[in-house]
Amino acid sequence: MKILVVEDDLAIRDLIDINLTIAGYDVVVAQDGEEAKNIFDKENIDAVLLDVMLPKIDGFELIEHIKKKDVPVIFITAKSSVADRVKGLKLGADDYIVKPFESIELLARIEAVARRYNKSENIIKINNIEIDLDRRIVKLDGEIIELTLKEFELLALFIKNKNIALSREQILDKVWGFDYIGETRTIDIHVQRLREKLKLKNNIKTIFKVGYRFEY
């Protein structure tokens, strides 16, 4: 996917650019609405991350131009009032995320929007492993590997956040849920099983005192 990031704050724009690039997206950036409009008209953009308060052409005006094509838009803004969110959604925004936010949340929202527009690839190949995210089938060297529900969900979480360090708390939240009562040790056990079953010892890295990072 090629994603256009429209944000006038340089630090935030660069941070989003880095995180999306690491996650495997093709990123194009613009610092104002006019530049974004020109890029959007010239290039084949699959999705737009759009700030509201922009120089020259603001996000609310720009989305009307973008929505002339079937391209998803996620508003990224400091505006948190209900009125602003409602206005953005009525203008056609597919989602709305308020600053500050964590990269893991942004990536999850992009993926969710991409699925609705059928812009995501749900069969992923890593080395000699093939993962079908829709049918929940994992193959190693062409043979199906049986994973438990939590093992598969953990693997999917790693894939969707490749090259990003995830804390044990984030993993527990996303895979086991807020109401999970137990120790983070269960994550270590599941990681060890994935490493053994799928020969991912060199891909799932332990981040000291933090958690894990999946690299490929």
mmCIF file of C-alpha atoms in Angstrom:
data_model
loop_
_atom_site.group_PDB
_atom_site.id
_atom_site.type_symbol
_atom_site.label_atom_id
_atom_site.label_comp_id
_atom_site.label_asym_id
_atom_site.label_seq_id
_atom_site.Cartn_x
_atom_site.Cartn_y
_atom_site.Cartn_z
ATOM 1 C CA MET A 1 0.000 0.000 0.000
ATOM 2 C CA LYS A 2 1.078 3.536 -0.770
ATOM 3 C CA ILE A 3 0.004 5.872 2.033
ATOM 4 C CA LEU A 4 -0.044 9.654 1.808
ATOM 5 C CA VAL A 5 0.725 11.278 5.181
ATOM 6 C CA VAL A 6 -0.454 14.889 5.394
ATOM 7 C CA GLU A 7 0.875 16.555 8.550
ATOM 8 C CA ASP A 8 2.384 20.016 9.033
ATOM 9 C CA ASP A 9 4.263 19.138 12.240
ATOM 10 C CA LEU A 10 7.678 17.911 11.083
ATOM 11 C CA ALA A 11 8.397 15.746 14.154
ATOM 12 C CA ILE A 12 5.053 13.957 13.983
ATOM 13 C CA ARG A 13 5.273 13.593 10.197
ATOM 14 C CA ASP A 14 8.732 12.040 10.401
ATOM 15 C CA LEU A 15 7.691 9.701 13.218
ATOM 16 C CA ILE A 16 4.689 8.422 11.248
ATOM 17 C CA ASP A 17 6.839 8.080 8.127
ATOM 18 C CA ILE A 18 9.435 5.990 9.974
ATOM 19 C CA ASN A 19 6.892 3.708 11.655
ATOM 20 C CA LEU A 20 4.914 3.062 8.469
ATOM 21 C CA THR A 21 8.069 2.441 6.443
ATOM 22 C CA ILE A 22 9.314 -0.055 9.030
ATOM 23 C CA ALA A 23 5.921 -1.777 8.867
ATOM 24 C CA GLY A 24 6.372 -2.226 5.115
ATOM 25 C CA TYR A 25 4.221 0.561 3.699
ATOM 26 C CA ASP A 26 5.217 2.832 0.813
ATOM 27 C CA VAL A 27 4.992 6.333 2.320
ATOM 28 C CA VAL A 28 4.602 9.732 0.662
ATOM 29 C CA VAL A 29 4.496 12.859 2.847
ATOM 30 C CA ALA A 30 3.069 16.353 2.462
ATOM 31 C CA GLN A 31 3.333 19.330 4.812
ATOM 32 C CA ASP A 32 0.258 21.265 3.683
ATOM 33 C CA GLY A 33 -3.064 20.685 1.973
ATOM 34 C CA GLU A 34 -2.037 22.122 -1.372
ATOM 35 C CA GLU A 35 1.016 19.883 -1.654
ATOM 36 C CA ALA A 36 -1.085 16.891 -0.611
ATOM 37 C CA LYS A 37 -3.697 17.644 -3.274
ATOM 38 C CA ASN A 38 -1.023 17.780 -5.988
ATOM 39 C CA ILE A 39 0.529 14.492 -4.838
ATOM 40 C CA PHE A 40 -2.852 12.800 -4.606
ATOM 41 C CA ASP A 41 -3.765 13.839 -8.156
ATOM 42 C CA LYS A 42 -0.461 12.658 -9.643
ATOM 43 C CA GLU A 43 0.230 9.414 -7.764
ATOM 44 C CA ASN A 44 -1.670 6.186 -7.150
ATOM 45 C CA ILE A 45 -2.476 6.585 -3.446
ATOM 46 C CA ASP A 46 -4.113 3.714 -1.550
ATOM 47 C CA ALA A 47 -4.878 5.515 1.730
ATOM 48 C CA VAL A 48 -4.480 8.950 3.316
ATOM 49 C CA LEU A 49 -3.556 9.894 6.885
ATOM 50 C CA LEU A 50 -4.849 13.427 7.130
ATOM 51 C CA ASP A 51 -4.359 16.151 9.721
ATOM 52 C CA VAL A 52 -7.222 18.622 10.118
ATOM 53 C CA MET A 53 -5.401 21.878 10.855
ATOM 54 C CA LEU A 54 -3.258 22.349 7.736
ATOM 55 C CA PRO A 55 -1.841 25.402 5.926
ATOM 56 C CA LYS A 56 -3.372 26.444 2.581
ATOM 57 C CA ILE A 57 -6.075 23.763 2.413
ATOM 58 C CA ASP A 58 -7.365 22.272 5.666
ATOM 59 C CA GLY A 59 -8.201 18.615 6.146
ATOM 60 C CA PHE A 60 -11.973 19.086 6.093
ATOM 61 C CA GLU A 61 -11.753 20.740 2.681
ATOM 62 C CA LEU A 62 -9.164 18.315 1.329
ATOM 63 C CA ILE A 63 -11.144 15.201 2.216
ATOM 64 C CA GLU A 64 -13.943 16.300 -0.109
ATOM 65 C CA HIS A 65 -11.451 16.223 -2.982
ATOM 66 C CA ILE A 66 -9.949 12.885 -1.899
ATOM 67 C CA LYS A 67 -13.320 11.209 -1.559
ATOM 68 C CA LYS A 68 -14.066 11.769 -5.234
ATOM 69 C CA LYS A 69 -11.995 8.594 -5.569
ATOM 70 C CA ASP A 70 -12.553 5.424 -3.560
ATOM 71 C CA VAL A 71 -9.616 6.037 -1.205
ATOM 72 C CA PRO A 72 -9.820 5.544 2.574
ATOM 73 C CA VAL A 73 -9.003 8.471 4.873
ATOM 74 C CA ILE A 74 -7.986 8.402 8.526
ATOM 75 C CA PHE A 75 -7.976 11.773 10.256
ATOM 76 C CA ILE A 76 -5.005 12.371 12.568
ATOM 77 C CA THR A 77 -5.529 15.427 14.708
ATOM 78 C CA ALA A 78 -5.261 17.069 18.092
ATOM 79 C CA LYS A 79 -8.922 18.025 17.847
ATOM 80 C CA SER A 80 -10.733 15.716 20.236
ATOM 81 C CA SER A 81 -14.211 17.251 20.482
ATOM 82 C CA VAL A 82 -17.211 15.185 19.483
ATOM 83 C CA ALA A 83 -18.270 17.888 17.002
ATOM 84 C CA ASP A 84 -14.967 17.662 15.135
ATOM 85 C CA ARG A 85 -15.093 13.878 15.019
ATOM 86 C CA VAL A 86 -18.665 13.886 13.772
ATOM 87 C CA LYS A 87 -17.844 16.468 11.100
ATOM 88 C CA GLY A 88 -14.884 14.421 9.880
ATOM 89 C CA LEU A 89 -16.916 11.217 9.717
ATOM 90 C CA LYS A 90 -19.807 12.931 7.926
ATOM 91 C CA LEU A 91 -17.357 14.211 5.316
ATOM 92 C CA GLY A 92 -16.360 10.619 4.618
ATOM 93 C CA ALA A 93 -13.477 9.819 6.966
ATOM 94 C CA ASP A 94 -13.123 6.091 7.595
ATOM 95 C CA ASP A 95 -11.548 6.534 11.017
ATOM 96 C CA TYR A 96 -10.375 9.243 13.396
ATOM 97 C CA ILE A 97 -7.357 9.051 15.690
ATOM 98 C CA VAL A 98 -6.473 11.750 18.209
ATOM 99 C CA LYS A 99 -2.911 12.814 19.021
ATOM 100 C CA PRO A 100 -0.938 11.653 20.905
ATOM 101 C CA PHE A 101 -1.245 8.008 19.900
ATOM 102 C CA GLU A 102 0.924 4.899 19.885
ATOM 103 C CA SER A 103 2.248 3.523 16.616
ATOM 104 C CA ILE A 104 0.692 0.135 17.332
ATOM 105 C CA GLU A 105 -2.756 1.741 17.442
ATOM 106 C CA LEU A 106 -2.192 3.659 14.214
ATOM 107 C CA LEU A 107 -1.008 0.523 12.388
ATOM 108 C CA ALA A 108 -4.022 -1.432 13.645
ATOM 109 C CA ARG A 109 -6.402 1.247 12.389
ATOM 110 C CA ILE A 110 -4.709 1.361 8.982
ATOM 111 C CA GLU A 111 -4.970 -2.401 8.680
ATOM 112 C CA ALA A 112 -8.651 -2.376 9.667
ATOM 113 C CA VAL A 113 -9.465 0.274 7.073
ATOM 114 C CA ALA A 114 -7.402 -1.533 4.424
ATOM 115 C CA ARG A 115 -9.358 -4.736 5.019
ATOM 116 C CA ARG A 116 -12.652 -2.932 4.469
ATOM 117 C CA TYR A 117 -11.342 -1.648 1.147
ATOM 118 C CA ASN A 118 -9.743 -5.008 0.265
ATOM 119 C CA LYS A 119 -6.352 -3.311 0.059
ATOM 120 C CA SER A 120 -4.563 -5.656 2.439
ATOM 121 C CA GLU A 121 -2.718 -8.851 1.650
ATOM 122 C CA ASN A 122 -3.819 -11.542 4.073
ATOM 123 C CA ILE A 123 -1.499 -14.321 2.908
ATOM 124 C CA ILE A 124 1.994 -13.618 4.181
ATOM 125 C CA LYS A 125 5.174 -15.519 3.404
ATOM 126 C CA ILE A 126 8.169 -15.429 5.719
ATOM 127 C CA ASN A 127 11.125 -17.568 4.726
ATOM 128 C CA ASN A 128 9.586 -21.039 4.274
ATOM 129 C CA ILE A 129 6.454 -20.163 6.270
ATOM 130 C CA GLU A 130 3.079 -19.255 4.767
ATOM 131 C CA ILE A 131 0.438 -17.615 6.984
ATOM 132 C CA ASP A 132 -3.180 -17.243 5.862
ATOM 133 C CA LEU A 133 -4.579 -14.634 8.256
ATOM 134 C CA ASP A 134 -8.173 -15.066 7.066
ATOM 135 C CA ARG A 135 -8.369 -18.875 7.287
ATOM 136 C CA ARG A 136 -5.948 -19.074 10.239
ATOM 137 C CA ILE A 137 -3.753 -21.623 8.499
ATOM 138 C CA VAL A 138 0.009 -21.748 8.982
ATOM 139 C CA LYS A 139 2.279 -23.875 6.814
ATOM 140 C CA LEU A 140 5.962 -24.658 7.222
ATOM 141 C CA ASP A 141 7.639 -26.120 4.126
ATOM 142 C CA GLY A 142 4.164 -26.722 2.705
ATOM 143 C CA GLU A 143 2.911 -28.697 5.722
ATOM 144 C CA ILE A 144 0.190 -27.355 8.030
ATOM 145 C CA ILE A 145 1.447 -26.555 11.538
ATOM 146 C CA GLU A 146 -1.126 -26.822 14.301
ATOM 147 C CA LEU A 147 -1.180 -23.704 16.477
ATOM 148 C CA THR A 148 -3.406 -22.990 19.442
ATOM 149 C CA LEU A 149 -5.719 -19.982 19.208
ATOM 150 C CA LYS A 150 -3.422 -17.822 21.347
ATOM 151 C CA GLU A 151 -0.317 -18.946 19.465
ATOM 152 C CA PHE A 152 -1.905 -17.897 16.181
ATOM 153 C CA GLU A 153 -3.133 -14.577 17.582
ATOM 154 C CA LEU A 154 0.333 -13.882 18.973
ATOM 155 C CA LEU A 155 1.904 -14.701 15.602
ATOM 156 C CA ALA A 156 -0.608 -12.435 13.834
ATOM 157 C CA LEU A 157 0.162 -9.612 16.263
ATOM 158 C CA PHE A 158 3.883 -9.954 15.579
ATOM 159 C CA ILE A 159 3.323 -9.956 11.809
ATOM 160 C CA LYS A 160 1.130 -6.874 11.910
ATOM 161 C CA ASN A 161 3.767 -5.044 13.962
ATOM 162 C CA LYS A 162 6.944 -6.334 12.344
ATOM 163 C CA ASN A 163 10.167 -4.638 13.416
ATOM 164 C CA ILE A 164 8.346 -2.868 16.272
ATOM 165 C CA ALA A 165 9.204 -3.615 19.888
ATOM 166 C CA LEU A 166 6.105 -4.714 21.782
ATOM 167 C CA SER A 167 6.011 -4.670 25.559
ATOM 168 C CA ARG A 168 4.606 -7.631 27.437
ATOM 169 C CA GLU A 169 1.774 -5.389 28.618
ATOM 170 C CA GLN A 170 0.857 -4.495 25.023
ATOM 171 C CA ILE A 171 0.930 -8.160 24.022
ATOM 172 C CA LEU A 172 -1.262 -9.177 26.953
ATOM 173 C CA ASP A 173 -3.749 -6.442 26.086
ATOM 174 C CA LYS A 174 -3.974 -7.321 22.383
ATOM 175 C CA VAL A 175 -3.922 -11.124 22.655
ATOM 176 C CA TRP A 176 -5.293 -11.970 26.097
ATOM 177 C CA GLY A 177 -7.381 -8.866 26.774
ATOM 178 C CA PHE A 178 -7.761 -6.349 29.595
ATOM 179 C CA ASP A 179 -9.518 -8.821 31.892
ATOM 180 C CA TYR A 180 -6.735 -11.404 31.768
ATOM 181 C CA ILE A 181 -5.597 -12.367 35.253
ATOM 182 C CA GLY A 182 -2.217 -14.009 35.157
ATOM 183 C CA GLU A 183 1.502 -13.500 34.764
ATOM 184 C CA THR A 184 3.383 -12.169 31.756
ATOM 185 C CA ARG A 185 5.308 -15.450 31.899
ATOM 186 C CA THR A 186 2.576 -16.966 29.733
ATOM 187 C CA ILE A 187 3.797 -14.747 26.862
ATOM 188 C CA ASP A 188 7.316 -16.151 27.170
ATOM 189 C CA ILE A 189 5.944 -19.691 26.997
ATOM 190 C CA HIS A 190 3.895 -18.935 23.857
ATOM 191 C CA VAL A 191 6.859 -17.197 22.225
ATOM 192 C CA GLN A 192 9.039 -20.222 22.900
ATOM 193 C CA ARG A 193 6.436 -22.502 21.301
ATOM 194 C CA LEU A 194 6.258 -20.310 18.182
ATOM 195 C CA ARG A 195 10.037 -20.299 17.907
ATOM 196 C CA GLU A 196 10.120 -24.085 18.103
ATOM 197 C CA LYS A 197 7.114 -24.925 15.911
ATOM 198 C CA LEU A 198 7.948 -22.469 13.110
ATOM 199 C CA LYS A 199 11.729 -22.268 13.477
ATOM 200 C CA LEU A 200 11.540 -18.557 14.282
ATOM 201 C CA LYS A 201 14.370 -18.374 16.799
ATOM 202 C CA ASN A 202 16.216 -15.790 14.700
ATOM 203 C CA ASN A 203 13.065 -13.783 13.927
ATOM 204 C CA ILE A 204 11.451 -13.272 17.331
ATOM 205 C CA LYS A 205 13.943 -11.149 19.245
ATOM 206 C CA THR A 206 13.845 -10.690 23.004
ATOM 207 C CA ILE A 207 14.071 -7.019 23.999
ATOM 208 C CA PHE A 208 15.615 -6.853 27.460
ATOM 209 C CA LYS A 209 13.200 -5.567 30.126
ATOM 210 C CA VAL A 210 10.639 -4.682 27.437
ATOM 211 C CA GLY A 211 9.214 -7.596 25.485
ATOM 212 C CA TYR A 212 9.676 -8.859 21.944
ATOM 213 C CA ARG A 213 10.254 -7.663 18.387
ATOM 214 C CA PHE A 214 9.456 -9.713 15.281
ATOM 215 C CA GLU A 215 11.963 -9.185 12.477
ATOM 216 C CA TYR A 216 11.807 -10.356 8.874
#
